[in-house]
mmCIF file of N, CA, C and O in Angstrom:
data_model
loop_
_atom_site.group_PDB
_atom_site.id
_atom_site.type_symbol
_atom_site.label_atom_id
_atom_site.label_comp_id
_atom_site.label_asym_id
_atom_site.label_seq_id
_atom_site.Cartn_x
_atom_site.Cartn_y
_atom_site.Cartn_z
ATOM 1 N N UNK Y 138 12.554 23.583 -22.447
ATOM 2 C CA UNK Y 138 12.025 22.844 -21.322
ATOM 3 C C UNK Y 138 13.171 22.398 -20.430
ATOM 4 O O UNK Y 138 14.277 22.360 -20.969
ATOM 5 N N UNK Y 139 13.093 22.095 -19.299
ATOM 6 C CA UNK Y 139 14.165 22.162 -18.331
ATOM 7 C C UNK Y 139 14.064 20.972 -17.951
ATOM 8 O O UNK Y 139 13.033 20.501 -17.473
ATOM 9 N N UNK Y 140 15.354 20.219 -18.159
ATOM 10 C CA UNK Y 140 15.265 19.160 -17.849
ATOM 11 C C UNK Y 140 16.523 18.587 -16.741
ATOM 12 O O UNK Y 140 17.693 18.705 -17.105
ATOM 13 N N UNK Y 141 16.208 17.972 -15.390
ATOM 14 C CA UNK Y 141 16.939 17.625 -14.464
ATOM 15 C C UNK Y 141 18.182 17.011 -14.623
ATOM 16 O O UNK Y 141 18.484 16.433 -15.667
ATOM 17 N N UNK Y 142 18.901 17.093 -13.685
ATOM 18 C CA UNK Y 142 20.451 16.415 -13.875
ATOM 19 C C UNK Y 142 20.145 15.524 -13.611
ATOM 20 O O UNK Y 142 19.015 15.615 -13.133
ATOM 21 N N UNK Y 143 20.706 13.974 -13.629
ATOM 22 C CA UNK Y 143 20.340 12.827 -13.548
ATOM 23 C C UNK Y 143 20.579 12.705 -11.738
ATOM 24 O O UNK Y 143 19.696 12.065 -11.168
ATOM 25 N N UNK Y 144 21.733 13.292 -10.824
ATOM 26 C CA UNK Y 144 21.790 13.322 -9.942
ATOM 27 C C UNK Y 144 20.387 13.860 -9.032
ATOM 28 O O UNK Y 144 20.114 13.285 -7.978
ATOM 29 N N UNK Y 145 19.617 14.896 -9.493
ATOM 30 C CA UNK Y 145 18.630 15.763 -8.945
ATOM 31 C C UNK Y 145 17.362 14.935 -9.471
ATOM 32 O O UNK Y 145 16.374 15.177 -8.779
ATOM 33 N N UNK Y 146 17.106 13.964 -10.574
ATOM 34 C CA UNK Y 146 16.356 12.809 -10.970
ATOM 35 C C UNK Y 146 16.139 11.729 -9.809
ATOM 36 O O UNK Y 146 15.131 11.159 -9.391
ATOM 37 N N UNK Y 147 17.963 11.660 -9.333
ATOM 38 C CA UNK Y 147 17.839 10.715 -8.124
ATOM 39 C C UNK Y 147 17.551 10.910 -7.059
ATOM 40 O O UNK Y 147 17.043 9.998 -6.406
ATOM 41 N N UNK Y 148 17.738 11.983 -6.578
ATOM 42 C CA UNK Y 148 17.325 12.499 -5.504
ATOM 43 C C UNK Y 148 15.867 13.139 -5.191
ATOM 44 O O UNK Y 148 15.480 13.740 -4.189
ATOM 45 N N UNK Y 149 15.271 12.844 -6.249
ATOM 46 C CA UNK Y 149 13.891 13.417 -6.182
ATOM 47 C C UNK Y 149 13.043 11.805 -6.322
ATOM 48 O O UNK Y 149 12.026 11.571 -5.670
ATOM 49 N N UNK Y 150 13.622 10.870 -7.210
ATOM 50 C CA UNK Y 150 13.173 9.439 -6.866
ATOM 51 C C UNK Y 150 13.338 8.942 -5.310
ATOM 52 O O UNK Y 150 12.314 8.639 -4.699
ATOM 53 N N UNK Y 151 14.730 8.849 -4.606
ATOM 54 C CA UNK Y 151 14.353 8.875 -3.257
ATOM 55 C C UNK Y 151 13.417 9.742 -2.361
ATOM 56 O O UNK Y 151 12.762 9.338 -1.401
ATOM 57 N N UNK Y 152 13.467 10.770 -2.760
ATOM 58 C CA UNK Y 152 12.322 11.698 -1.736
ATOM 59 C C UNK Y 152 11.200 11.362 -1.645
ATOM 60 O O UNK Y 152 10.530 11.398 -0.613
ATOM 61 N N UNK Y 153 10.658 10.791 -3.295
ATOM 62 C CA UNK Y 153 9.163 10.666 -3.615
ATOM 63 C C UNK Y 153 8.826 8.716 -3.220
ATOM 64 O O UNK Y 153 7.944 8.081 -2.643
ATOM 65 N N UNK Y 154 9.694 8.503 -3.701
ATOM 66 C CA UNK Y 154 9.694 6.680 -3.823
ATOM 67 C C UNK Y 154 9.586 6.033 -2.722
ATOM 68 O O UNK Y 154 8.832 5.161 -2.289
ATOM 69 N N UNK Y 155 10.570 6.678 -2.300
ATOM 70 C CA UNK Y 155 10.805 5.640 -1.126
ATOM 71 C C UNK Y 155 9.924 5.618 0.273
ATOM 72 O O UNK Y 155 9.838 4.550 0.880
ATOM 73 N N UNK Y 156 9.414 6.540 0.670
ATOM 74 C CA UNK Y 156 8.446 7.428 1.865
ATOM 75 C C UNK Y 156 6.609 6.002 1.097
ATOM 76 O O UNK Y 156 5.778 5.199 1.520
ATOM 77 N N UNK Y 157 7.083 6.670 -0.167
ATOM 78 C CA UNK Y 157 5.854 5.941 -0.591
ATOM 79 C C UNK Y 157 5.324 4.751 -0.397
ATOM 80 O O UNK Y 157 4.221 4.434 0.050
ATOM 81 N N UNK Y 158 6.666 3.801 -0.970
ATOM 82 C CA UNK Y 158 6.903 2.310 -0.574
ATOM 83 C C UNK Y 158 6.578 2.603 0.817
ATOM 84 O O UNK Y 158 5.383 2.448 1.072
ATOM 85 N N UNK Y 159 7.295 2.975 1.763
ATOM 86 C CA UNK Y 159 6.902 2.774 3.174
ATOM 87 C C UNK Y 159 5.798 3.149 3.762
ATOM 88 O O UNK Y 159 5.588 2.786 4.919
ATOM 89 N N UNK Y 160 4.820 4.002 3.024
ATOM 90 C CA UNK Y 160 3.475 4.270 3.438
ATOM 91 C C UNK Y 160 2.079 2.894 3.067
ATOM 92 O O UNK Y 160 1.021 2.584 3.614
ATOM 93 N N UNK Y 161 2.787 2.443 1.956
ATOM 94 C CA UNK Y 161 2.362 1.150 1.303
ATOM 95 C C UNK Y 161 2.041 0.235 2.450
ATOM 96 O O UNK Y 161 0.999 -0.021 3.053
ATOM 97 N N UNK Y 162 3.429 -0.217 2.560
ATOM 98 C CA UNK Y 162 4.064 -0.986 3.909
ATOM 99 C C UNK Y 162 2.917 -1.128 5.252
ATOM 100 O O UNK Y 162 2.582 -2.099 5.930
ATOM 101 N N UNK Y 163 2.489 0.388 5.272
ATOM 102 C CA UNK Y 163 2.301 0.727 6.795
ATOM 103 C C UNK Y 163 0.764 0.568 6.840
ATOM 104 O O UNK Y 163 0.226 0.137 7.860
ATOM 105 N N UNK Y 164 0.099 0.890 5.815
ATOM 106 C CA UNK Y 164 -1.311 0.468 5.688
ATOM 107 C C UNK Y 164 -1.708 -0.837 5.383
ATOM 108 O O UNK Y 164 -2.706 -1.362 5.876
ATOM 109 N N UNK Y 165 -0.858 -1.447 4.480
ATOM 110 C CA UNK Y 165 -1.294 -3.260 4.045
ATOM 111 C C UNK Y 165 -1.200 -3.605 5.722
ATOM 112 O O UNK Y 165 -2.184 -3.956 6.373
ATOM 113 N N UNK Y 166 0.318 -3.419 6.355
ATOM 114 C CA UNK Y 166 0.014 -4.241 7.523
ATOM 115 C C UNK Y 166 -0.667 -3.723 9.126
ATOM 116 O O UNK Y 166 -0.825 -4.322 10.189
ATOM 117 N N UNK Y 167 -0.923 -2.484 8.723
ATOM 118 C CA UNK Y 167 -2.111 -2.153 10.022
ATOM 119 C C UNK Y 167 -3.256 -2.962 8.903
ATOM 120 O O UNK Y 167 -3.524 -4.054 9.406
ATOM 121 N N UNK Y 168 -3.831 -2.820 7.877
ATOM 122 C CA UNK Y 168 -5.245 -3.332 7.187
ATOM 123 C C UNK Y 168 -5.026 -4.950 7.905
ATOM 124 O O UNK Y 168 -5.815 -5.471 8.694
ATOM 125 N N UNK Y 169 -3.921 -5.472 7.466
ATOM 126 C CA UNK Y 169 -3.540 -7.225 8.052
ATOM 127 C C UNK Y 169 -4.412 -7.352 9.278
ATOM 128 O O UNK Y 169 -5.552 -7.788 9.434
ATOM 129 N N UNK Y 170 -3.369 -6.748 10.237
ATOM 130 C CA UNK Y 170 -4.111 -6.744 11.833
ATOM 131 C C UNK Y 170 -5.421 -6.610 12.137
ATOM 132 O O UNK Y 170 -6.017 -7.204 13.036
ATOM 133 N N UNK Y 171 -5.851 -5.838 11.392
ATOM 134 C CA UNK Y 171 -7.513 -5.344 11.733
ATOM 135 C C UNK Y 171 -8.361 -6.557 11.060
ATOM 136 O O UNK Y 171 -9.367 -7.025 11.594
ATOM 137 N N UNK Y 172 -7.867 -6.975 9.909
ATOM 138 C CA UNK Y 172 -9.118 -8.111 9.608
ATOM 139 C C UNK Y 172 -8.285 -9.335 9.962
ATOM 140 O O UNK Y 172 -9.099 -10.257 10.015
ATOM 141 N N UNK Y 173 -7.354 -9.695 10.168
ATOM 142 C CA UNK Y 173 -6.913 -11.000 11.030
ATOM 143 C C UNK Y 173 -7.309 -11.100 12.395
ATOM 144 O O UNK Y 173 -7.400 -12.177 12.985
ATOM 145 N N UNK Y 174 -7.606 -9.706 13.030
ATOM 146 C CA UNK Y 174 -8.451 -10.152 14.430
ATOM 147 C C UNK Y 174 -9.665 -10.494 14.742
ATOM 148 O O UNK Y 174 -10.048 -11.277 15.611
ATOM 149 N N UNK Y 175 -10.450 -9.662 13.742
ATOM 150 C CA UNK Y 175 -11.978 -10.133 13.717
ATOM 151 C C UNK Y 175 -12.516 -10.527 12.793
ATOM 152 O O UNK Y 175 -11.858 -10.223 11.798
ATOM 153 N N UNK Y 176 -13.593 -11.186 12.492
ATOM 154 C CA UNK Y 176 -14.242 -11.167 11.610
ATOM 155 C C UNK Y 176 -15.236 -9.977 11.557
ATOM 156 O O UNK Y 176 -15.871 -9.474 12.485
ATOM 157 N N UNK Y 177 -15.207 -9.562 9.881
ATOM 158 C CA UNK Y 177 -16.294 -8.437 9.567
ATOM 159 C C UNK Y 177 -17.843 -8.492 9.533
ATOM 160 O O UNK Y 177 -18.188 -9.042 8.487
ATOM 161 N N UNK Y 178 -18.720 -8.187 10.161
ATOM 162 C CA UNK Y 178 -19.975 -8.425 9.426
ATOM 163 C C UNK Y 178 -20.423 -8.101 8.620
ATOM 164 O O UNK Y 178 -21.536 -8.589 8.425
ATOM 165 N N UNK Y 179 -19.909 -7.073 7.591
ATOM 166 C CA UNK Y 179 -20.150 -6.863 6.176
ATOM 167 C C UNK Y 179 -19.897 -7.051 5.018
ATOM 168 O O UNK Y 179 -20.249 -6.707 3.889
ATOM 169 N N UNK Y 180 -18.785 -8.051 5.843
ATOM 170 C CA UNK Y 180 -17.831 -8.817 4.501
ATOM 171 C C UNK Y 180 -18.223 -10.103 4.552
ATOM 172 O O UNK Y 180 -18.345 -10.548 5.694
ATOM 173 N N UNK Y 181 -18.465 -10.857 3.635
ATOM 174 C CA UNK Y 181 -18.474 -12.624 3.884
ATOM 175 C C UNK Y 181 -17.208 -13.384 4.140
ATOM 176 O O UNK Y 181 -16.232 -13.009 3.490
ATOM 177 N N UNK Y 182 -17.105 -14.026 4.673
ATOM 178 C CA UNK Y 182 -15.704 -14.498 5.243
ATOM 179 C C UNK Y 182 -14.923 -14.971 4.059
ATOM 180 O O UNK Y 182 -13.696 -14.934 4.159
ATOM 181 N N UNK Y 183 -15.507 -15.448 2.856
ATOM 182 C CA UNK Y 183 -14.620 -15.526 1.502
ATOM 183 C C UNK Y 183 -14.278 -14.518 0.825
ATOM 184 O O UNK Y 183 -13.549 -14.567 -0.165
ATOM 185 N N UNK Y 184 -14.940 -13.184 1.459
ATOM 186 C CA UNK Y 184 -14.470 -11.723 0.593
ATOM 187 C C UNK Y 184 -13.331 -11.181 1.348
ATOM 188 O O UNK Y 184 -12.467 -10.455 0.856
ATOM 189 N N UNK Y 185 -13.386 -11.661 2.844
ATOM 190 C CA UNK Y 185 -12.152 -11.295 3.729
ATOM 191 C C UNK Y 185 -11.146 -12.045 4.059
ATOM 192 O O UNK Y 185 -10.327 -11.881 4.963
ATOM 193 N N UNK Y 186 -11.256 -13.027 3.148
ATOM 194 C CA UNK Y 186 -9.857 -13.963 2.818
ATOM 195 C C UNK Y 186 -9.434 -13.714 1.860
ATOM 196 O O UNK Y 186 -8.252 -13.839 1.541
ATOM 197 N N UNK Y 187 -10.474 -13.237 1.087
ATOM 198 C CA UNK Y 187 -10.052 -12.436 -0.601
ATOM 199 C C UNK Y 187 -8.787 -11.242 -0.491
ATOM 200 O O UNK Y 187 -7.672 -11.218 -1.013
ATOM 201 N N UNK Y 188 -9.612 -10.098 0.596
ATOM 202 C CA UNK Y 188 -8.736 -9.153 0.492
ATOM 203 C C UNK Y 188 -7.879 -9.766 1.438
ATOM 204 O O UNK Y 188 -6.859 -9.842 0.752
ATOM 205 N N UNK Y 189 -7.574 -10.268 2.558
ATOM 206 C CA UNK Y 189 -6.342 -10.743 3.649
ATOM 207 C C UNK Y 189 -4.969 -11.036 2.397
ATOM 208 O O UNK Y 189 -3.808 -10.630 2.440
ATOM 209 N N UNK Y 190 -5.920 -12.200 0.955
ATOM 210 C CA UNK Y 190 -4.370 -12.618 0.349
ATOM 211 C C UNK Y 190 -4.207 -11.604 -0.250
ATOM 212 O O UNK Y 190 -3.083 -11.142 -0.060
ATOM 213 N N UNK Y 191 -5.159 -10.720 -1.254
ATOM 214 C CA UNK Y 191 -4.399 -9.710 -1.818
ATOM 215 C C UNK Y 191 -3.727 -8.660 -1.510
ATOM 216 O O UNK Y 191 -3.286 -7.827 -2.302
ATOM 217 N N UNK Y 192 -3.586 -8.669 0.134
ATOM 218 C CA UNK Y 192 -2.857 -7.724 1.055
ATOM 219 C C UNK Y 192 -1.706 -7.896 0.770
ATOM 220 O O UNK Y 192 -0.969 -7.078 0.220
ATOM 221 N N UNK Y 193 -1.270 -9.672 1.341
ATOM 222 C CA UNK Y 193 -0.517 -10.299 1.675
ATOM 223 C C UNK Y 193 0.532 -10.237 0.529
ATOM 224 O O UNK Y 193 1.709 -9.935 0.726
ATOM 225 N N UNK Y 194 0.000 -10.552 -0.701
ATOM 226 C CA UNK Y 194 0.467 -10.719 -2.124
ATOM 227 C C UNK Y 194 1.042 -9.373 -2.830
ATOM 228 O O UNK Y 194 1.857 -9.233 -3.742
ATOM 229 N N UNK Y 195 0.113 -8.191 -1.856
ATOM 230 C CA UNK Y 195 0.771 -6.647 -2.539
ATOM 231 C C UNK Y 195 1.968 -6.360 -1.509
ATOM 232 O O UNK Y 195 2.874 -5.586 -1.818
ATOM 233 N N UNK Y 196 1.936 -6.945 -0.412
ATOM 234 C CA UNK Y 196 3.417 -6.823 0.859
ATOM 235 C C UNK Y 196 3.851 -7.037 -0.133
ATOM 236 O O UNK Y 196 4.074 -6.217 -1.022
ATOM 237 N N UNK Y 197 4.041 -8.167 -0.147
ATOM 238 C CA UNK Y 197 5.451 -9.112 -0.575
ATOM 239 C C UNK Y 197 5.822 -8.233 -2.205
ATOM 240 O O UNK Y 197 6.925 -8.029 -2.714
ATOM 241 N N UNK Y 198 4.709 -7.927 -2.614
ATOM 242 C CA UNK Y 198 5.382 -7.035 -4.584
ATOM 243 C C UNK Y 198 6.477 -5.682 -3.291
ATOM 244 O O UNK Y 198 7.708 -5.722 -3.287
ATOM 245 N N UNK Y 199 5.764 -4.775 -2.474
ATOM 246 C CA UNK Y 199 6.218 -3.570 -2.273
ATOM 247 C C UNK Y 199 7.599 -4.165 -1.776
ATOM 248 O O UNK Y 199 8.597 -3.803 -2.398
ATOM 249 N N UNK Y 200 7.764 -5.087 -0.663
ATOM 250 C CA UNK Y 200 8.739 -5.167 -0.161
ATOM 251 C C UNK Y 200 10.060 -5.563 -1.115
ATOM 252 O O UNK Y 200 11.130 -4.964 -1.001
ATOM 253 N N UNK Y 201 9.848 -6.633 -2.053
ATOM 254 C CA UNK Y 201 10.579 -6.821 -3.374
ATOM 255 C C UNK Y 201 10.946 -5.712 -3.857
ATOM 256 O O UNK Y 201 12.163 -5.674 -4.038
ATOM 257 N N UNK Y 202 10.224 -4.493 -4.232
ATOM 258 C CA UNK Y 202 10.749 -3.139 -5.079
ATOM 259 C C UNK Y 202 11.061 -2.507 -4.157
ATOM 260 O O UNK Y 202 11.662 -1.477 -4.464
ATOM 261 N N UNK Y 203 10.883 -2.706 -2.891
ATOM 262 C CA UNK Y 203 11.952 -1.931 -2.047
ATOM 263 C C UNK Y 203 12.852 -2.139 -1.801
ATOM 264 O O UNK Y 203 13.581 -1.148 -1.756
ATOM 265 N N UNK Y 204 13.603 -3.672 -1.413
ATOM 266 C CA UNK Y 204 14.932 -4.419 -1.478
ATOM 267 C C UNK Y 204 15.401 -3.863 -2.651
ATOM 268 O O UNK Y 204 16.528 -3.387 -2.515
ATOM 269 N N UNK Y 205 14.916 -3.755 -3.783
ATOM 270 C CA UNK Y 205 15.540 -3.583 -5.394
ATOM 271 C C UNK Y 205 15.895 -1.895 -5.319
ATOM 272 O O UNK Y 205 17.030 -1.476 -5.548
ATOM 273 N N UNK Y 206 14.872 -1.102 -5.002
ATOM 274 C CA UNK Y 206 15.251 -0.308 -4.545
ATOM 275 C C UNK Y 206 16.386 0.197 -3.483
ATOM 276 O O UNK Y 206 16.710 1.350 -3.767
ATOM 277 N N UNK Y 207 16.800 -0.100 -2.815
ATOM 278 C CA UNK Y 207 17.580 -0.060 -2.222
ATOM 279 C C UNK Y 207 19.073 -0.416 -2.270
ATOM 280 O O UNK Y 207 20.094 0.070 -1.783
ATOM 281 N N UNK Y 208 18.689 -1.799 -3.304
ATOM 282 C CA UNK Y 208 20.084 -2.439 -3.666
ATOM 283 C C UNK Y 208 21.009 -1.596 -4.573
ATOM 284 O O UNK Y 208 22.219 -1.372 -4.603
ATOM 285 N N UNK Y 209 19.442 -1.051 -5.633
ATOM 286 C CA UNK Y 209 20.384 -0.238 -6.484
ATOM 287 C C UNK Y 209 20.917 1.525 -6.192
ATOM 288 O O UNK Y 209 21.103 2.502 -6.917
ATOM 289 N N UNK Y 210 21.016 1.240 -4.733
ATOM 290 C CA UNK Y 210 20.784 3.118 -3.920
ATOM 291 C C UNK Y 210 20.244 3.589 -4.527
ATOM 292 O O UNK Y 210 21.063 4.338 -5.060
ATOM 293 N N UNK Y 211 18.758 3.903 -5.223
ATOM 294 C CA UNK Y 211 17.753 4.272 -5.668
ATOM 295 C C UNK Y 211 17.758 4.658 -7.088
ATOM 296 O O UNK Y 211 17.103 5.557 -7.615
ATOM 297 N N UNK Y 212 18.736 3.707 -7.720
ATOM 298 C CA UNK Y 212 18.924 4.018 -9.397
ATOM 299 C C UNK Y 212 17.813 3.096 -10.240
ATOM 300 O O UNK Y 212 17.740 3.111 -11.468
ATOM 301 N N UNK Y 213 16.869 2.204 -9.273
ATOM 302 C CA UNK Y 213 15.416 1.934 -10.156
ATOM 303 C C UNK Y 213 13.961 2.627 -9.313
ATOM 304 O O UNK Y 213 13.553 2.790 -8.164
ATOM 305 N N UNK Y 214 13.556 2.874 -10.654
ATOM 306 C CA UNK Y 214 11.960 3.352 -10.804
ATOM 307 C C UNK Y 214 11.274 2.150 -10.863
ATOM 308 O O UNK Y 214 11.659 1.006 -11.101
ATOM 309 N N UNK Y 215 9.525 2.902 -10.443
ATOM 310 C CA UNK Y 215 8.886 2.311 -10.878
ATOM 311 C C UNK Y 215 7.370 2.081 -11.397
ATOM 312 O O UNK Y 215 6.380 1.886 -10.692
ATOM 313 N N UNK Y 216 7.443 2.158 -12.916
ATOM 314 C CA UNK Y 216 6.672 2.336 -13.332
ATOM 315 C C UNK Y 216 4.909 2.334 -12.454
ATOM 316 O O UNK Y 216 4.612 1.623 -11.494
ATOM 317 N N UNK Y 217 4.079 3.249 -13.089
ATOM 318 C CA UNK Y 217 2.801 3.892 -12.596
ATOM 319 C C UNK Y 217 2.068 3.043 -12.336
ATOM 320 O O UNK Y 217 1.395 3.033 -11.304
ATOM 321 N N UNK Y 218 2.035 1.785 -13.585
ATOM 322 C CA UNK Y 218 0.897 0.766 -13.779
ATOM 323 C C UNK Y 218 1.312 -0.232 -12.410
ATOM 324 O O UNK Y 218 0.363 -0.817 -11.887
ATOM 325 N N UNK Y 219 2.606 -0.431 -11.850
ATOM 326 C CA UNK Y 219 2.689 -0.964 -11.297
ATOM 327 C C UNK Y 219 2.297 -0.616 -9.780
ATOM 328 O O UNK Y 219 2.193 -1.507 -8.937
ATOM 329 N N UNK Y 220 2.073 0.820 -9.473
ATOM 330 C CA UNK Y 220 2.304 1.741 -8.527
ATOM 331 C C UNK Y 220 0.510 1.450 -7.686
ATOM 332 O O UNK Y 220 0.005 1.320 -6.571
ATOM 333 N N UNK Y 221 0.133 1.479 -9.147
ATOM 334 C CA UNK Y 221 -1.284 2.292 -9.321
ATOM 335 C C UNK Y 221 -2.184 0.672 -8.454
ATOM 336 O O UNK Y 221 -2.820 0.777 -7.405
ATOM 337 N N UNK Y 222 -2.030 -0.426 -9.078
ATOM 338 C CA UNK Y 222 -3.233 -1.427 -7.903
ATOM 339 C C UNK Y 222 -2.812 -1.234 -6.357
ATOM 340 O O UNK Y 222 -3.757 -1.304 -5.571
ATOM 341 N N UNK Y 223 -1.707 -1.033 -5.876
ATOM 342 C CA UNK Y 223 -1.415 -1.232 -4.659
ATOM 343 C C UNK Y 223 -2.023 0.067 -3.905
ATOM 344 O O UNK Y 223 -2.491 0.074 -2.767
ATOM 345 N N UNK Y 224 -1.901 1.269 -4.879
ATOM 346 C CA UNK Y 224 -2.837 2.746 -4.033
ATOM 347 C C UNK Y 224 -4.384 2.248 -3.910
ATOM 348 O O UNK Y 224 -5.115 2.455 -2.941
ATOM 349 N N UNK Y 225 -4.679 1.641 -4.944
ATOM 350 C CA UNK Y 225 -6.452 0.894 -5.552
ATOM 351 C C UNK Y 225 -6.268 0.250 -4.553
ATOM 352 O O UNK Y 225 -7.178 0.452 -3.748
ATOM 353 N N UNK Y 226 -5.275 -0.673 -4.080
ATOM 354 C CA UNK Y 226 -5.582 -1.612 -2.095
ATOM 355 C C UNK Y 226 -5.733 -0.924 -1.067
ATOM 356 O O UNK Y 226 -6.542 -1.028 -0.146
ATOM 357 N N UNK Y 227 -4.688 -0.008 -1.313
ATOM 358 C CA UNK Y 227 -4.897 1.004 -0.213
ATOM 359 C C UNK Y 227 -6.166 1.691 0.139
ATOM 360 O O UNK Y 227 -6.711 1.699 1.243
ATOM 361 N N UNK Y 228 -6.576 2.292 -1.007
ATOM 362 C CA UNK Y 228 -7.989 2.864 -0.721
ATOM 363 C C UNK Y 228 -9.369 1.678 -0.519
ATOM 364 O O UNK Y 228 -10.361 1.930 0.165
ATOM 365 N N UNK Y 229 -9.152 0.388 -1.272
ATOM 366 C CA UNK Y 229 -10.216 -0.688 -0.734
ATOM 367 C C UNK Y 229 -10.328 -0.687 0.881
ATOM 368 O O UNK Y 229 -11.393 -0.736 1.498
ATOM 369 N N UNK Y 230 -8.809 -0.612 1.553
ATOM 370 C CA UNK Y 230 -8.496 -1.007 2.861
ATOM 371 C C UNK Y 230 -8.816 0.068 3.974
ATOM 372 O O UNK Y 230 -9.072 -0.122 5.163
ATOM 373 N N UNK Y 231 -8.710 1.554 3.082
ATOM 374 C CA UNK Y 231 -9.377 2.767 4.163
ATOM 375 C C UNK Y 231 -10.999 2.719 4.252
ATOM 376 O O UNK Y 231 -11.716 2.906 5.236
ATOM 377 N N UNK Y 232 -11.276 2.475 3.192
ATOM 378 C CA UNK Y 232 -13.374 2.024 2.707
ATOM 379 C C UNK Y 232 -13.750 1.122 3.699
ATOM 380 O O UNK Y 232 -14.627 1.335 4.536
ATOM 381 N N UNK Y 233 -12.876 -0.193 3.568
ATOM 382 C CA UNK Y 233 -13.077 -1.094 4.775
ATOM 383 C C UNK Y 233 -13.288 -0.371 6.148
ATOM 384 O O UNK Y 233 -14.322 -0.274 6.810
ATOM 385 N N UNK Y 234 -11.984 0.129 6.408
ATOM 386 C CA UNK Y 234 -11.236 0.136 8.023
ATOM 387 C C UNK Y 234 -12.784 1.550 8.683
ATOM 388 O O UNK Y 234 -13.325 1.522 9.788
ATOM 389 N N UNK Y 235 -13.125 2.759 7.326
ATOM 390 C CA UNK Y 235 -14.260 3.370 7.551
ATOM 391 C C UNK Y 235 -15.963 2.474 7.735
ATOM 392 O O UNK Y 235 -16.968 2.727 8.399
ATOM 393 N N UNK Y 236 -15.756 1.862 7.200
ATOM 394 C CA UNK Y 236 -17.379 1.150 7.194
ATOM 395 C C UNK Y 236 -17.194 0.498 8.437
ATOM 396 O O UNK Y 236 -18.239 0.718 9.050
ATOM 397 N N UNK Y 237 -16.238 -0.369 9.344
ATOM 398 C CA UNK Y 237 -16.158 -0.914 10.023
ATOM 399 C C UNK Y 237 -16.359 0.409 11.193
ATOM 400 O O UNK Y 237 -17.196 0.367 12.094
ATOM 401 N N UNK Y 238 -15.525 1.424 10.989
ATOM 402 C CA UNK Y 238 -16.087 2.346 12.331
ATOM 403 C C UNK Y 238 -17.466 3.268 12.664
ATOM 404 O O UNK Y 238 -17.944 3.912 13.598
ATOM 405 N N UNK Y 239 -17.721 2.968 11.541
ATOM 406 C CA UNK Y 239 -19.178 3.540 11.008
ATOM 407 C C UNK Y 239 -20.065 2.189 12.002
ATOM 408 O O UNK Y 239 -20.817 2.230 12.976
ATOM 409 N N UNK Y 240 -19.733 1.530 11.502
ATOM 410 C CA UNK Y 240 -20.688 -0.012 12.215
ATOM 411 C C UNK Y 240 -20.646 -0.125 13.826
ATOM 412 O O UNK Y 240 -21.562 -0.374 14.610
ATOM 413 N N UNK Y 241 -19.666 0.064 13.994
ATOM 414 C CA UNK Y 241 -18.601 0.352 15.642
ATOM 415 C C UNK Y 241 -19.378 1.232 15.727
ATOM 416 O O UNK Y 241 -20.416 0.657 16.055
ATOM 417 N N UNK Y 242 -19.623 2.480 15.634
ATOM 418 C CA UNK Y 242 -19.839 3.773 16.196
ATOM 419 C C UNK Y 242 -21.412 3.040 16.374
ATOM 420 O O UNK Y 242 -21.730 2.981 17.562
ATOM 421 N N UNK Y 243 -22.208 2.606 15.649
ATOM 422 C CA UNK Y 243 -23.874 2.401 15.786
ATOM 423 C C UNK Y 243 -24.279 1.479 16.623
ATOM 424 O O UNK Y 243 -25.385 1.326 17.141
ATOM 425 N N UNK Y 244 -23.110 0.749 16.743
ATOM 426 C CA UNK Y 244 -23.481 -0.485 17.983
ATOM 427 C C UNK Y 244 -23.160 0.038 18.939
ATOM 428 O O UNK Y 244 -23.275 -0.532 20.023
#
């Protein structure tokens, strides 16, 4: 079985990691904008303060493992389990941002 040089390990952690973190980034805070401007009518205003903090609360994890990332020029990983709720926000936040244009489009 073929296993990578630790250099070609690193360089395949930046390629994959880091783009990622920043795709993270780019959806929590377009999702921010869109429900900090309006209120939803399909959400109850305690379900859209719900998701606003758990936006807010998954920034601040990505941006942390990206500083760390970075500090260590990309010599830390990071584990799946940790990876894996913030994609689970991501996709809550495309479901949203779709039902809302679905609603838009009928009015």
């Amino acid at each position: 079985m073929f296993s990578p040089e630790p250099a070609d390990e690193k360089q395949l952690l930046k390629a994959v990691l880091a783009p990622l973190l920043d795709d993270f980034l780019y959806w929590f805070d377009l999702s921010l904008k869109a429900l900090e401007k309006k209120s939803l009518s399909f959400m109850a205003p305690a379900e859209q303060e719900d998701l606003i903090a758990r936006i807010r609360q998954a920034q601040g994890e990505v941006m942390a493992t990206k500083s760390l990332f970075q500090a260590t020029d990309g010599n830390a990983g990071v584990d799946v389990q940790v990876l894996m709720p913030w994609h689970q926000l991501v996709s809550e936040c495309w479901q949203v941002a779709q039902k809302r244009r679905q609603l838009e489009g009928e009015a």
